[in-house]
Amino acid sequence: MTILLAMAIFALVTSISPGPVNILATVTGANCGYLRTVPHIMGATLGFVTILFLLGFGLSQFLSEAPYLTDILTYLGGAFLLYLSYKVATQNPLSDSEEDNTSAPSLFQGIMCQWLNPKAWIVSLAGISVFFHDNSAELEKLLIFCSIFFVVCYASISVWAVLGVTIRSILSTPRHFKLFNIVMGLLLAVTVLYTFSLSN
């Protein structure tokens, strides 16, 4: 029970903290509503859990022997997320009639947001190193860890999406929406750069 509680706390702290995926969930929630954000939430959750499972299954040892692959992923991911921050900042304000026709992140895009997110790799590597001796995970224990993270990650990203929906009720004019998108785009860029500095 102690180890399960520790895993749950680790999952909550790392999943609920600000990061690119959570910021995108907030922006999508504010611009498109919660239901349109669900594919992003599910994709991001699946993407993270997949990373966690593969690292626990042996990928972490492979990456430790080829650190240049981690560097390549970090640069590619950082560039992709900075591009997303630009898209967020320049997104046009929406009217209620436009909401249904507005493009929200798909399931696949949610997965890629995690796979190209340096924070997801840092957190996953930290989790494997903390809870599994010599980074080698027993399959049953690894599956439990992944299951805990699936539930907590989905719930945490949902909280950020609901925050966006709540903010939407405050943004009464297109000008407010535009300002919100600019601020969130800048916040996303700052978060990406900060996460990028942690991985170096």
PDB file of C-alpha atoms in Angstrom, residues 17 30 59 67:
ATOM      1  CA  SER A  17       1.835  20.785 -12.436  1.00  0.00           C
ATOM      2  CA  ALA A  30     -11.569  27.850 -23.253  1.00  0.00           C
ATOM      3  CA  LEU A  59      13.990   1.788 -23.377  1.00  0.00           C
ATOM      4  CA  PRO A  67      22.258   9.887 -25.023  1.00  0.00           C
TER       5      PRO A  67
END
